[in-house]
Amino acid sequence: MATNFTSYSSPNFDKKLSKREHLKKELPKQGFLLVAAALILIYGIIFYYIPLFGWITAFQNYKPATGFLHSEFIGFKKFQMLFEDKTFWQVFRNTVCMGIINLILHFATAIIFALLLNELRNMVAKKFIQTISYLPHFLSWIIVTAIVHDALSSEGAINELLLNLHIIDKAISFFSVKAYFWPIVALSNVWKETGWNAIIYLAAITSIDPALYEAAEIDGAGRWQKMAYITLPSLKPTIMILLLINIGNVLNAGFEVQYILGNDVIRSVSDTIDIYVLKWGISQFDFSLGTAAGIFKSVVSIIIVFAANYAAKLSGEERLF
Amino acid sequence: MKKKLSTGDIVFEVCLVIFMVLFCLVTLYPILNTLAISFNDGFDSIKTRVHLWPHQFSLDNYKTVLSKQSLRQGALISVLRTIVGTFISLFFNALLAFVVSRKRFLFKKGVNLFWVITMYVNGGLIPTYILIQKLHLLNSFWVYVIPGAVSAFNMLVMRNFMEGIPESLEESAEIDGAGYFTVFVKIISPLCKPVYATIALFVAVYQWNSWFDTMLYNKMADKYTVLQYELMKMLQTAMSQSGSVENLKHAASHVTPNAIRAAATIATMAPIVALYPFLQRYFVTGLTIGGVKE
């Protein structure tokens, strides 16, 4: 911290003296800053750092009555229980698979949508479509799942459409077939977030040098070629950075959609780590096991972030840190 | 001078228009369909499928929604948490952003690091639940607005904006004898209106759309229920029973659970959709300030 203010004092003075003088001069003035920072620091310790110390419960046989100061330490027993539990590996697989599907679709749909929207020449239409496209982002997951549920119910719009087109001859019960669940979650995410995720690419596209397009036109490039050979490669740095940011969220693939749309018939494919934590921790009161599962998720996420960043570094791409 | 279009360009253009029309249809149809069902007679909606326009106009669904005590209470709490939560969050995030964006602040680096760490690691669901329990925040309104009031991400977006304000403004105020408090209130804050608006909107949308904290912490306290949670309960009922059977049972009253749910969904969406056209420019600025400047 001390290095911060040395640059403000004259280099002619003795460094130590000037630091002390500086402190003497600045401290009374910064009273307001110090009090504000300290108060918010206390808040931060309580709400962000104490829960981190709560990780200790995973190594204890935590009983609410005794608290984590007096509960019995049992080492890695809870982790052992976790890793021996078949359901845990099932929810882990579900989370990873849905996370990866979501990640791929997130990028594919946002990039394609941004590229296509950019090709629209009518500015009014472009503005209108963009405005509509990110409206679903602001609707709650409850509303979105309600919409998905209604559209896919046996009397819903999708079944009606498929029946009228004679693709099927009996309404499909989408929520009782395991194979449909992951695609339903993925498409819900696409419906809600595509327009929103595209914003950042649209912003990046506006900063591409128009001279590149002019040069390509002279060489006889059509719209398709300009899109594939100029716009898309120009987006590469943005795509790489966003990929690195989002890859750490793969295990946060979801809670809300899966929690609301999951049912007993398809439980084995719908439950995620977060739902597992909620079930064991809150409903079954096994706080220690729930915490252990949460820690496992955090640790794996951090490893993924560092590994992805390292891979980017090796291949000479953009990286986070 | 009109350039001659090649066949490839024409095909491209046609596909583009078809794609965009489909995109708008897929995005808007479910919303407009829910709107139409909410204004249609419940029994009629079972007999014939409603698309974009009600066949048999009726306000009964909305009357039923308004008459439900749980939904009225939920709406009240949702509005309250949105207003109170937004103000508390905005004030503390702005204050912290102001502190860490002062170049001469003695603990700038340390305080910054303290908050950046919170973005990458957190205790998780169970330890947070235990903390809330120990703080006696279970079954209370404050559990909606206090945890998460200060968030490192929102604070950093504000800090980035404040760091872009020329230092000379602060210095000239200082020469006139202003302390840091005056600089914060009279000089920095008025210049930060765009970023304040953006963060306020993000927090407000988050607060309005939340339901998980109600389920987790206030399940037993009906008076602190929120609109989204009530809507979720209605959705779960609809899912657990075969929709059509349940609907037929209520057919005599002409108000079916599905129709009521449509009305409640529209009521929950309404504030966001109504304000959306006026606020969208702030949403976009927010994303570009926060997202690009990592």
Coordinates of C-alpha atoms in Angstrom, one line a residue:
Chain A
M1 CA 0.0 0.0 0.0
A2 CA 2.8 2.3 0.8
T3 CA 4.0 2.4 -2.8
N4 CA 0.8 4.2 -3.7
F5 CA 1.5 7.6 -2.6
T6 CA 5.3 7.9 -2.9
S7 CA 4.9 9.2 -6.4
Y8 CA 3.1 12.2 -5.1
S9 CA 5.9 13.4 -2.9
S10 CA 9.0 15.2 -4.2
P11 CA 11.9 12.9 -5.0
N12 CA 14.3 15.3 -3.3
F13 CA 13.1 14.3 0.2
D14 CA 14.3 11.4 2.1
K15 CA 11.8 8.7 1.1
K16 CA 11.0 7.5 4.7
L17 CA 10.4 10.9 6.0
S18 CA 8.3 11.9 3.1
K19 CA 6.1 8.8 3.6
R20 CA 5.5 9.7 7.2
E21 CA 4.9 13.3 6.4
H22 CA 2.6 12.3 3.7
L23 CA 0.7 10.0 6.0
K24 CA 0.5 12.8 8.7
K25 CA -0.9 15.2 6.1
E26 CA -3.3 12.8 4.4
L27 CA -4.7 10.9 7.3
P28 CA -6.9 13.6 8.8
K29 CA -8.2 14.6 5.4
Q30 CA -9.1 11.0 4.5
G31 CA -11.3 10.5 7.6
F32 CA -14.5 10.2 5.5
L33 CA -12.9 7.7 3.1
L34 CA -11.5 5.6 5.9
V35 CA -14.7 5.4 7.9
A36 CA -16.7 4.5 4.7
A37 CA -14.2 1.9 3.7
A38 CA -14.1 0.4 7.2
L39 CA -17.9 0.2 7.5
I40 CA -18.3 -1.5 4.2
L41 CA -15.3 -3.8 5.0
I42 CA -17.1 -5.0 8.1
Y43 CA -20.1 -5.8 5.9
G44 CA -17.9 -7.6 3.5
I45 CA -16.3 -9.7 6.2
I46 CA -19.7 -10.7 7.5
F47 CA -21.4 -11.5 4.2
Y48 CA -18.6 -12.7 2.0
Y49 CA -15.7 -13.9 4.2
I50 CA -17.5 -15.6 7.1
P51 CA -19.3 -17.9 4.7
L52 CA -15.9 -18.9 3.4
F53 CA -14.9 -19.9 6.9
G54 CA -18.1 -21.9 6.9
W55 CA -16.3 -24.3 4.5
I56 CA -15.0 -25.8 7.7
T57 CA -18.4 -27.5 8.2
A58 CA -17.5 -29.9 5.4
F59 CA -14.8 -31.3 7.6
Q60 CA -17.0 -31.6 10.6
N61 CA -20.0 -33.6 11.7
Y62 CA -21.9 -30.3 11.9
K63 CA -24.8 -30.0 14.2
P64 CA -26.7 -26.7 14.3
A65 CA -26.9 -26.9 18.1
T66 CA -23.1 -27.0 18.5
G67 CA -22.2 -24.6 15.7
F68 CA -18.9 -24.8 13.8
L69 CA -16.9 -23.9 16.8
H70 CA -17.7 -27.0 18.8
S71 CA -18.8 -29.6 16.2
E72 CA -16.7 -32.8 16.0
F73 CA -14.0 -32.9 13.3
I74 CA -14.2 -35.8 11.0
G75 CA -11.7 -35.0 8.3
F76 CA -12.5 -35.9 4.7
K77 CA -15.3 -38.4 5.7
K78 CA -18.0 -36.3 4.1
F79 CA -16.1 -36.0 0.9
Q80 CA -15.7 -39.8 0.9
M81 CA -19.4 -40.1 1.4
L82 CA -20.0 -37.7 -1.5
F83 CA -17.6 -39.5 -3.9
E84 CA -19.2 -42.9 -3.0
D85 CA -22.7 -41.6 -3.7
K86 CA -23.8 -42.6 -7.2
T87 CA -26.4 -39.8 -7.3
F88 CA -23.6 -37.3 -6.8
W89 CA -21.8 -38.4 -10.0
Q90 CA -25.1 -38.4 -11.8
V91 CA -25.8 -34.8 -10.9
F92 CA -22.2 -33.9 -11.7
R93 CA -22.6 -35.5 -15.1
N94 CA -25.9 -33.6 -15.7
T95 CA -24.3 -30.3 -14.6
V96 CA -21.2 -30.7 -16.8
C97 CA -23.2 -31.8 -19.9
M98 CA -25.9 -29.1 -19.6
G99 CA -23.1 -26.6 -18.9
I100 CA -21.2 -27.5 -22.0
I101 CA -24.3 -27.6 -24.2
N102 CA -25.3 -24.2 -22.9
L103 CA -21.8 -22.8 -23.4
I104 CA -21.6 -23.9 -27.0
L105 CA -25.1 -22.7 -27.9
H106 CA -24.5 -19.5 -26.0
F107 CA -21.6 -18.6 -28.3
A108 CA -23.0 -20.1 -31.5
T109 CA -26.4 -18.4 -31.3
A110 CA -25.0 -15.0 -30.1
I111 CA -22.4 -14.8 -32.8
I112 CA -24.7 -16.0 -35.6
F113 CA -27.4 -13.6 -34.5
A114 CA -25.0 -10.7 -34.3
L115 CA -23.5 -11.5 -37.8
L116 CA -26.9 -11.7 -39.4
L117 CA -28.4 -8.7 -37.7
N118 CA -25.4 -6.7 -38.9
E119 CA -26.3 -7.7 -42.4
L120 CA -29.7 -6.0 -42.2
R121 CA -29.6 -2.8 -44.2
N122 CA -32.8 -1.3 -43.0
M123 CA -31.8 0.6 -39.8
V124 CA -35.4 0.8 -38.5
A125 CA -35.9 -3.0 -38.8
K126 CA -32.4 -3.6 -37.2
K127 CA -33.2 -1.4 -34.2
F128 CA -36.6 -3.0 -33.8
I129 CA -35.3 -6.6 -34.0
Q130 CA -32.5 -5.8 -31.6
T131 CA -34.9 -4.2 -29.1
I132 CA -37.1 -7.3 -29.2
S133 CA -34.2 -9.7 -29.0
Y134 CA -33.1 -8.7 -25.5
L135 CA -36.5 -8.3 -23.9
P136 CA -36.5 -12.0 -22.7
H137 CA -33.3 -11.4 -20.8
F138 CA -35.2 -9.2 -18.4
L139 CA -38.0 -11.7 -17.8
S140 CA -37.6 -13.9 -14.7
W141 CA -36.8 -17.6 -15.1
I142 CA -40.2 -18.3 -13.6
I143 CA -41.9 -16.6 -16.5
V144 CA -39.6 -18.2 -19.0
T145 CA -40.2 -21.7 -17.7
A146 CA -43.9 -21.0 -17.6
I147 CA -43.7 -20.1 -21.3
V148 CA -41.6 -23.1 -22.1
H149 CA -44.0 -25.4 -20.1
D150 CA -47.1 -24.0 -21.9
A151 CA -45.5 -24.2 -25.3
L152 CA -44.5 -27.8 -24.8
S153 CA -47.5 -29.1 -22.9
S154 CA -49.7 -31.7 -24.6
E155 CA -52.1 -29.0 -25.8
G156 CA -49.2 -26.5 -26.4
A157 CA -48.2 -24.7 -29.5
I158 CA -45.3 -27.0 -30.4
N159 CA -47.5 -30.1 -30.3
E160 CA -50.2 -28.4 -32.3
L161 CA -47.7 -27.3 -34.9
L162 CA -46.2 -30.8 -35.2
L163 CA -49.6 -32.4 -35.5
N164 CA -50.8 -30.0 -38.1
L165 CA -47.7 -30.6 -40.2
H166 CA -48.3 -34.3 -39.8
I167 CA -44.8 -34.8 -38.4
I168 CA -46.3 -36.7 -35.5
D169 CA -49.7 -38.3 -35.0
K170 CA -49.9 -38.2 -31.3
A171 CA -49.0 -35.3 -28.9
I172 CA -45.5 -35.8 -27.4
S173 CA -45.3 -35.6 -23.6
F174 CA -42.0 -33.6 -23.6
F175 CA -41.5 -33.5 -19.9
S176 CA -41.6 -37.3 -19.3
V177 CA -39.0 -38.3 -21.8
K178 CA -35.4 -38.2 -20.5
A179 CA -33.8 -37.5 -23.9
Y180 CA -35.7 -34.2 -24.3
F181 CA -34.7 -32.6 -21.1
W182 CA -31.2 -31.3 -21.9
P183 CA -32.4 -29.9 -25.3
I184 CA -35.3 -28.2 -23.5
V185 CA -33.0 -26.5 -21.0
A186 CA -30.6 -25.5 -23.8
L187 CA -33.4 -24.0 -25.9
S188 CA -34.8 -22.1 -22.9
N189 CA -31.5 -20.5 -22.5
V190 CA -31.2 -19.7 -26.2
W191 CA -34.7 -18.1 -26.1
K192 CA -33.9 -16.0 -23.1
E193 CA -30.3 -14.9 -23.7
T194 CA -29.4 -14.9 -27.4
G195 CA -30.2 -11.3 -28.1
W196 CA -28.5 -10.1 -24.9
N197 CA -25.4 -12.1 -25.5
A198 CA -25.2 -10.7 -29.0
I199 CA -24.9 -7.1 -27.8
I200 CA -21.2 -7.3 -27.1
Y201 CA -20.5 -8.7 -30.6
L202 CA -22.6 -6.1 -32.2
A203 CA -20.5 -3.5 -30.4
A204 CA -17.3 -5.1 -31.5
I205 CA -18.5 -5.3 -35.1
T206 CA -19.0 -1.5 -35.2
S207 CA -15.3 -1.0 -34.5
I208 CA -14.1 -2.9 -37.6
D209 CA -12.3 -0.7 -40.1
P210 CA -14.7 -0.1 -43.1
A211 CA -11.6 0.0 -45.4
L212 CA -11.4 -3.8 -45.0
Y213 CA -14.8 -4.3 -46.5
E214 CA -14.1 -1.8 -49.3
A215 CA -10.9 -3.6 -50.3
A216 CA -12.8 -7.0 -50.2
E217 CA -15.5 -5.5 -52.5
I218 CA -13.0 -4.4 -55.0
D219 CA -11.6 -8.0 -55.0
G220 CA -15.2 -9.1 -55.8
A221 CA -16.2 -10.5 -52.4
G222 CA -19.9 -11.1 -51.9
R223 CA -21.8 -10.5 -48.6
W224 CA -21.3 -14.0 -47.5
Q225 CA -17.6 -13.9 -48.1
K226 CA -17.2 -10.6 -46.3
M227 CA -19.0 -12.0 -43.3
A228 CA -16.9 -15.2 -43.2
Y229 CA -13.5 -13.7 -44.0
I230 CA -13.7 -10.2 -42.4
T231 CA -16.4 -9.9 -39.7
L232 CA -16.0 -13.3 -38.1
P233 CA -12.2 -13.2 -37.8
S234 CA -12.3 -9.7 -36.4
L235 CA -14.5 -10.9 -33.6
K236 CA -12.0 -13.6 -32.5
P237 CA -10.4 -11.6 -29.6
T238 CA -13.8 -10.8 -28.2
I239 CA -14.9 -14.4 -28.5
M240 CA -11.7 -15.7 -26.8
I241 CA -12.1 -13.3 -23.8
L242 CA -15.8 -14.1 -23.3
L243 CA -15.1 -17.8 -23.6
L244 CA -12.5 -17.6 -20.9
I245 CA -14.9 -15.7 -18.7
N246 CA -17.8 -18.0 -19.3
I247 CA -15.9 -21.3 -19.1
G248 CA -15.6 -20.9 -15.3
N249 CA -19.4 -20.9 -15.2
V250 CA -19.9 -24.3 -16.8
L251 CA -20.8 -25.8 -13.4
N252 CA -23.2 -23.0 -12.8
A253 CA -25.3 -24.5 -15.6
G254 CA -28.3 -23.9 -13.7
F255 CA -30.6 -24.3 -11.0
E256 CA -33.8 -22.5 -11.8
V257 CA -34.9 -24.1 -15.0
Q258 CA -33.9 -27.6 -13.8
Y259 CA -35.5 -27.0 -10.4
I260 CA -38.8 -25.9 -11.9
L261 CA -39.1 -28.2 -14.9
G262 CA -37.6 -31.3 -13.4
N263 CA -40.0 -34.0 -12.2
D264 CA -39.7 -37.5 -10.7
V265 CA -39.8 -39.3 -14.0
I266 CA -36.8 -37.5 -15.4
R267 CA -35.0 -36.7 -12.1
S268 CA -31.9 -38.7 -13.1
V269 CA -31.1 -36.3 -16.0
S270 CA -32.6 -33.1 -14.6
D271 CA -30.9 -32.6 -11.2
T272 CA -27.8 -30.5 -11.0
I273 CA -25.1 -30.0 -8.3
D274 CA -27.0 -27.0 -7.0
I275 CA -30.2 -28.9 -6.6
Y276 CA -28.2 -31.8 -4.9
V277 CA -26.7 -29.2 -2.4
L278 CA -30.2 -27.8 -1.7
K279 CA -31.7 -31.2 -1.2
W280 CA -29.0 -32.6 1.2
G281 CA -28.2 -29.3 2.9
I282 CA -31.5 -27.7 3.4
S283 CA -34.1 -30.4 3.2
Q284 CA -32.2 -33.3 4.8
F285 CA -30.3 -31.0 7.2
D286 CA -26.9 -32.6 6.3
F287 CA -25.2 -29.2 6.2
S288 CA -21.7 -30.9 6.1
L289 CA -22.5 -33.0 3.0
G290 CA -24.1 -30.0 1.2
T291 CA -21.1 -27.8 2.0
A292 CA -18.7 -30.5 0.8
A293 CA -20.6 -30.7 -2.6
G294 CA -20.5 -26.9 -2.8
I295 CA -16.7 -26.9 -2.2
F296 CA -16.1 -29.6 -4.8
K297 CA -18.0 -27.4 -7.3
S298 CA -16.0 -24.3 -6.5
V299 CA -12.7 -26.1 -6.6
V300 CA -13.4 -27.7 -10.0
S301 CA -14.6 -24.3 -11.4
I302 CA -11.4 -22.6 -10.3
I303 CA -9.3 -25.4 -11.8
I304 CA -11.2 -25.1 -15.1
V305 CA -10.6 -21.3 -15.2
F306 CA -6.9 -21.7 -14.6
A307 CA -6.5 -24.6 -17.1
A308 CA -8.4 -22.6 -19.8
N309 CA -6.3 -19.6 -19.1
Y310 CA -3.1 -21.6 -19.3
A311 CA -4.2 -23.3 -22.6
A312 CA -4.9 -19.8 -24.0
K313 CA -1.5 -18.7 -22.9
L314 CA 0.2 -21.7 -24.6
S315 CA -1.6 -21.1 -27.8
G316 CA -0.7 -17.4 -27.8
E317 CA -4.3 -16.3 -27.6
E318 CA -5.9 -13.5 -25.5
R319 CA -6.1 -14.4 -21.8
L320 CA -7.6 -13.1 -18.6
F321 CA -4.5 -13.0 -16.3
Chain B
M1 CA -26.1 4.2 -59.2
K2 CA -27.6 0.9 -58.3
K3 CA -25.4 -2.1 -58.1
K4 CA -26.6 -5.2 -59.7
L5 CA -27.4 -7.9 -57.2
S6 CA -25.9 -11.3 -57.9
T7 CA -28.1 -14.4 -57.4
G8 CA -26.1 -15.3 -54.3
D9 CA -26.9 -11.9 -52.8
I10 CA -30.6 -12.3 -53.5
V11 CA -30.7 -15.7 -51.9
F12 CA -28.8 -14.4 -48.9
E13 CA -31.2 -11.5 -48.6
V14 CA -34.3 -13.7 -48.7
C15 CA -32.9 -16.1 -46.1
L16 CA -32.0 -13.2 -43.9
V17 CA -35.5 -11.8 -44.0
I18 CA -37.0 -15.2 -43.3
F19 CA -34.7 -15.8 -40.4
M20 CA -35.4 -12.4 -38.8
V21 CA -39.2 -12.8 -39.2
L22 CA -39.0 -16.3 -37.6
F23 CA -36.8 -14.9 -34.8
C24 CA -39.3 -12.1 -34.0
L25 CA -42.2 -14.6 -34.1
V26 CA -40.5 -17.1 -31.8
T27 CA -39.6 -14.3 -29.3
L28 CA -42.9 -12.5 -29.3
Y29 CA -45.5 -15.2 -29.9
P30 CA -45.3 -16.8 -26.4
I31 CA -45.7 -13.4 -24.8
L32 CA -48.5 -12.2 -27.0
N33 CA -50.2 -15.6 -26.6
T34 CA -50.1 -15.4 -22.8
L35 CA -51.5 -11.9 -23.1
A36 CA -54.4 -13.1 -25.3
I37 CA -55.2 -16.0 -22.9
S38 CA -55.2 -13.7 -19.9
F39 CA -57.9 -11.6 -21.5
N40 CA -59.9 -14.6 -22.8
D41 CA -62.7 -16.4 -21.0
G42 CA -61.1 -19.3 -19.2
F43 CA -63.6 -22.0 -20.3
D44 CA -63.4 -20.7 -23.9
S45 CA -59.6 -21.1 -23.9
I46 CA -60.0 -24.9 -23.3
K47 CA -62.5 -25.4 -26.1
T48 CA -60.7 -23.5 -28.8
R49 CA -57.1 -22.6 -28.9
V50 CA -56.4 -18.9 -28.4
H51 CA -53.6 -17.4 -30.5
L52 CA -52.8 -13.8 -30.7
W53 CA -56.3 -12.3 -30.0
P54 CA -58.9 -13.2 -27.4
H55 CA -62.1 -14.8 -28.8
Q56 CA -64.3 -14.1 -25.9
F57 CA -63.0 -11.0 -24.1
S58 CA -63.1 -11.1 -20.3
L59 CA -61.6 -9.4 -17.4
D60 CA -62.5 -12.1 -14.9
N61 CA -59.0 -13.6 -14.8
Y62 CA -57.5 -10.3 -13.7
K63 CA -60.4 -9.8 -11.2
T64 CA -59.5 -13.2 -9.7
V65 CA -55.8 -12.3 -9.5
L66 CA -56.6 -9.0 -7.8
S67 CA -58.9 -10.7 -5.3
K68 CA -56.2 -13.2 -4.2
Q69 CA -54.7 -12.1 -0.9
S70 CA -51.4 -14.0 -1.5
L71 CA -50.8 -12.3 -4.9
R72 CA -51.7 -8.9 -3.5
Q73 CA -49.2 -9.4 -0.6
G74 CA -46.6 -10.7 -3.0
A75 CA -47.0 -7.7 -5.3
L76 CA -46.6 -5.3 -2.3
I77 CA -43.4 -7.1 -1.1
S78 CA -42.0 -7.3 -4.6
V79 CA -42.5 -3.5 -5.1
L80 CA -41.0 -2.8 -1.6
R81 CA -37.9 -5.0 -2.0
T82 CA -37.3 -3.5 -5.5
I83 CA -37.4 0.1 -4.2
V84 CA -35.6 -0.4 -0.9
G85 CA -33.1 -2.9 -2.3
T86 CA -32.2 -0.6 -5.2
F87 CA -31.6 2.4 -3.0
I88 CA -29.5 0.6 -0.4
S89 CA -27.5 -1.1 -3.1
L90 CA -26.9 2.0 -5.1
F91 CA -25.8 4.1 -2.2
F92 CA -23.3 1.6 -0.7
N93 CA -21.9 0.5 -4.1
A94 CA -21.4 4.2 -5.1
L95 CA -19.8 5.1 -1.8
L96 CA -17.4 2.2 -2.0
A97 CA -16.6 2.9 -5.7
F98 CA -15.9 6.5 -4.7
V99 CA -13.5 5.5 -2.0
V100 CA -11.5 3.0 -4.1
S101 CA -11.4 5.4 -7.1
R102 CA -9.7 8.1 -5.1
K103 CA -6.1 8.1 -6.3
R104 CA -4.7 9.2 -3.0
F105 CA -6.7 6.9 -0.8
L106 CA -4.2 5.2 1.6
F107 CA -5.5 1.6 1.4
K108 CA -6.7 1.7 -2.2
K109 CA -4.9 -1.5 -3.3
G110 CA -5.9 -3.5 -0.2
V111 CA -9.6 -2.6 -0.3
N112 CA -9.7 -3.2 -4.0
L113 CA -8.2 -6.7 -3.6
F114 CA -10.6 -7.5 -0.7
W115 CA -13.6 -6.9 -3.0
V116 CA -12.2 -8.5 -6.2
I117 CA -11.6 -11.8 -4.2
T118 CA -15.3 -11.9 -3.4
M119 CA -16.0 -12.2 -7.2
Y120 CA -14.1 -15.4 -7.5
V121 CA -14.8 -17.4 -4.4
N122 CA -17.8 -17.5 -2.2
G123 CA -19.0 -19.7 0.6
G124 CA -21.9 -21.2 -1.3
L125 CA -25.4 -22.0 -0.4
I126 CA -25.1 -23.9 2.9
P127 CA -22.6 -21.6 4.7
T128 CA -24.6 -18.6 3.6
Y129 CA -27.8 -20.2 4.9
I130 CA -26.2 -20.9 8.3
L131 CA -25.0 -17.3 8.4
I132 CA -28.4 -15.9 7.7
Q133 CA -29.9 -18.2 10.3
K134 CA -27.3 -17.1 12.9
L135 CA -28.0 -13.4 12.1
H136 CA -31.7 -14.0 12.7
L137 CA -32.5 -12.9 9.2
L138 CA -34.7 -15.9 8.5
N139 CA -38.4 -14.9 8.1
S140 CA -37.7 -11.3 7.7
F141 CA -37.9 -8.7 4.9
W142 CA -34.3 -7.6 5.4
V143 CA -33.0 -10.9 4.0
Y144 CA -34.0 -9.6 0.6
V145 CA -32.0 -6.4 0.7
I146 CA -29.0 -6.8 3.0
P147 CA -27.1 -9.8 1.7
G148 CA -25.8 -8.8 -1.7
A149 CA -26.3 -5.1 -1.1
V150 CA -22.7 -4.5 -1.9
S151 CA -21.5 -6.5 -5.0
A152 CA -18.0 -6.3 -6.3
F153 CA -19.1 -6.4 -9.9
N154 CA -21.5 -3.4 -9.7
M155 CA -19.0 -1.6 -7.6
L156 CA -16.2 -2.1 -10.2
V157 CA -18.5 -0.9 -13.0
M158 CA -19.0 2.3 -11.0
R159 CA -15.3 2.6 -10.1
N160 CA -14.3 2.4 -13.8
F161 CA -16.7 5.2 -14.6
M162 CA -15.5 7.4 -11.7
E163 CA -11.8 6.8 -12.6
G164 CA -12.6 8.4 -16.0
I165 CA -13.7 11.7 -14.3
P166 CA -10.8 14.3 -14.5
E167 CA -9.0 14.7 -11.2
S168 CA -8.7 18.4 -11.7
L169 CA -12.4 18.8 -10.8
E170 CA -11.8 17.2 -7.4
E171 CA -8.6 19.3 -6.8
S172 CA -10.3 22.6 -7.5
A173 CA -13.1 21.7 -5.1
E174 CA -10.4 20.8 -2.5
I175 CA -8.8 24.2 -2.9
D176 CA -12.1 25.7 -2.2
G177 CA -12.1 23.8 1.1
A178 CA -14.3 20.9 0.2
G179 CA -13.8 17.6 2.0
Y180 CA -14.2 14.1 0.5
F181 CA -17.8 13.9 1.6
T182 CA -18.7 17.1 -0.3
V183 CA -16.7 15.9 -3.4
F184 CA -18.7 12.7 -3.4
V185 CA -22.1 14.3 -3.0
K186 CA -21.7 17.5 -5.0
I187 CA -19.1 16.8 -7.7
I188 CA -18.7 13.1 -8.5
S189 CA -22.3 11.9 -8.0
P190 CA -23.9 14.4 -10.4
L191 CA -21.5 13.3 -13.1
C192 CA -22.2 9.7 -12.5
K193 CA -25.9 9.8 -13.3
P194 CA -25.6 7.5 -16.3
V195 CA -23.7 4.7 -14.5
Y196 CA -26.0 5.1 -11.4
A197 CA -29.0 4.7 -13.6
T198 CA -27.5 1.6 -15.2
I199 CA -26.6 -0.1 -11.9
A200 CA -30.0 0.9 -10.3
L201 CA -31.7 -0.8 -13.2
F202 CA -29.7 -4.0 -13.0
V203 CA -30.4 -4.2 -9.3
A204 CA -34.1 -3.4 -9.7
V205 CA -34.6 -6.1 -12.3
Y206 CA -32.7 -8.6 -10.1
Q207 CA -34.8 -7.7 -7.1
W208 CA -38.1 -7.8 -9.1
N209 CA -37.2 -11.2 -10.6
S210 CA -36.0 -12.9 -7.4
W211 CA -37.8 -15.8 -5.9
F212 CA -35.2 -18.2 -4.6
D213 CA -34.4 -16.2 -1.5
T214 CA -38.1 -16.3 -0.6
M215 CA -38.2 -20.1 -1.0
L216 CA -35.0 -20.5 1.0
Y217 CA -35.4 -18.1 3.8
N218 CA -39.0 -17.0 4.0
K219 CA -41.0 -20.1 3.1
M220 CA -42.8 -20.1 6.5
A221 CA -43.5 -16.3 6.5
D222 CA -46.5 -15.7 4.1
K223 CA -46.4 -12.0 4.7
Y224 CA -43.0 -11.8 3.1
T225 CA -43.9 -13.7 0.0
V226 CA -43.1 -12.2 -3.4
L227 CA -44.9 -12.2 -6.7
Q228 CA -42.5 -14.4 -8.6
Y229 CA -42.6 -17.0 -5.8
E230 CA -46.4 -17.1 -5.9
L231 CA -46.2 -17.5 -9.7
M232 CA -43.8 -20.4 -9.2
K233 CA -46.2 -22.1 -6.9
M234 CA -49.0 -21.7 -9.4
L235 CA -46.7 -23.2 -12.1
Q236 CA -45.8 -26.1 -10.0
T237 CA -49.5 -26.9 -9.3
A238 CA -50.2 -26.7 -13.0
M239 CA -47.3 -29.1 -13.7
S240 CA -48.1 -31.7 -11.0
Q241 CA -51.7 -32.2 -12.2
S242 CA -52.7 -33.0 -15.7
G243 CA -53.6 -29.4 -16.8
S244 CA -56.8 -30.2 -18.7
V245 CA -58.4 -32.3 -16.0
E246 CA -57.8 -29.6 -13.4
N247 CA -59.1 -26.9 -15.9
L248 CA -62.3 -28.8 -16.5
K249 CA -63.0 -29.0 -12.8
H250 CA -63.1 -25.3 -12.6
A251 CA -65.0 -24.9 -15.9
A252 CA -68.3 -23.9 -14.3
S253 CA -66.8 -20.8 -12.9
H254 CA -65.3 -19.7 -16.2
V255 CA -62.0 -19.0 -14.5
T256 CA -59.5 -21.7 -14.9
P257 CA -56.1 -22.1 -13.1
N258 CA -54.3 -21.7 -16.5
A259 CA -56.2 -18.5 -17.3
I260 CA -55.4 -17.1 -13.8
R261 CA -51.8 -18.0 -14.2
A262 CA -51.7 -16.2 -17.6
A263 CA -53.1 -13.1 -16.0
A264 CA -50.6 -13.3 -13.1
T265 CA -47.7 -13.8 -15.5
I266 CA -48.8 -10.7 -17.5
A267 CA -49.1 -8.7 -14.2
T268 CA -45.6 -9.8 -13.2
M269 CA -44.1 -9.0 -16.6
A270 CA -45.9 -5.7 -17.0
P271 CA -43.6 -3.4 -15.0
I272 CA -40.6 -4.5 -16.9
V273 CA -42.2 -4.4 -20.4
A274 CA -43.8 -1.0 -19.7
L275 CA -40.5 0.6 -18.6
Y276 CA -38.4 -1.3 -21.1
P277 CA -38.5 1.1 -24.0
F278 CA -37.4 4.0 -21.8
L279 CA -34.7 2.1 -20.0
Q280 CA -33.0 0.0 -22.7
R281 CA -30.3 2.5 -23.5
Y282 CA -29.1 2.3 -20.0
F283 CA -29.0 -1.5 -20.1
V284 CA -26.8 -1.5 -23.2
T285 CA -24.4 1.2 -21.8
G286 CA -24.1 -0.8 -18.6
L287 CA -23.1 -3.9 -20.5
T288 CA -20.5 -2.2 -22.6
I289 CA -19.0 -0.3 -19.7
G290 CA -18.8 -3.3 -17.5
G291 CA -18.1 -6.0 -20.0
V292 CA -15.5 -4.5 -22.3
K293 CA -13.4 -3.0 -19.6
E294 CA -12.5 -6.2 -17.8

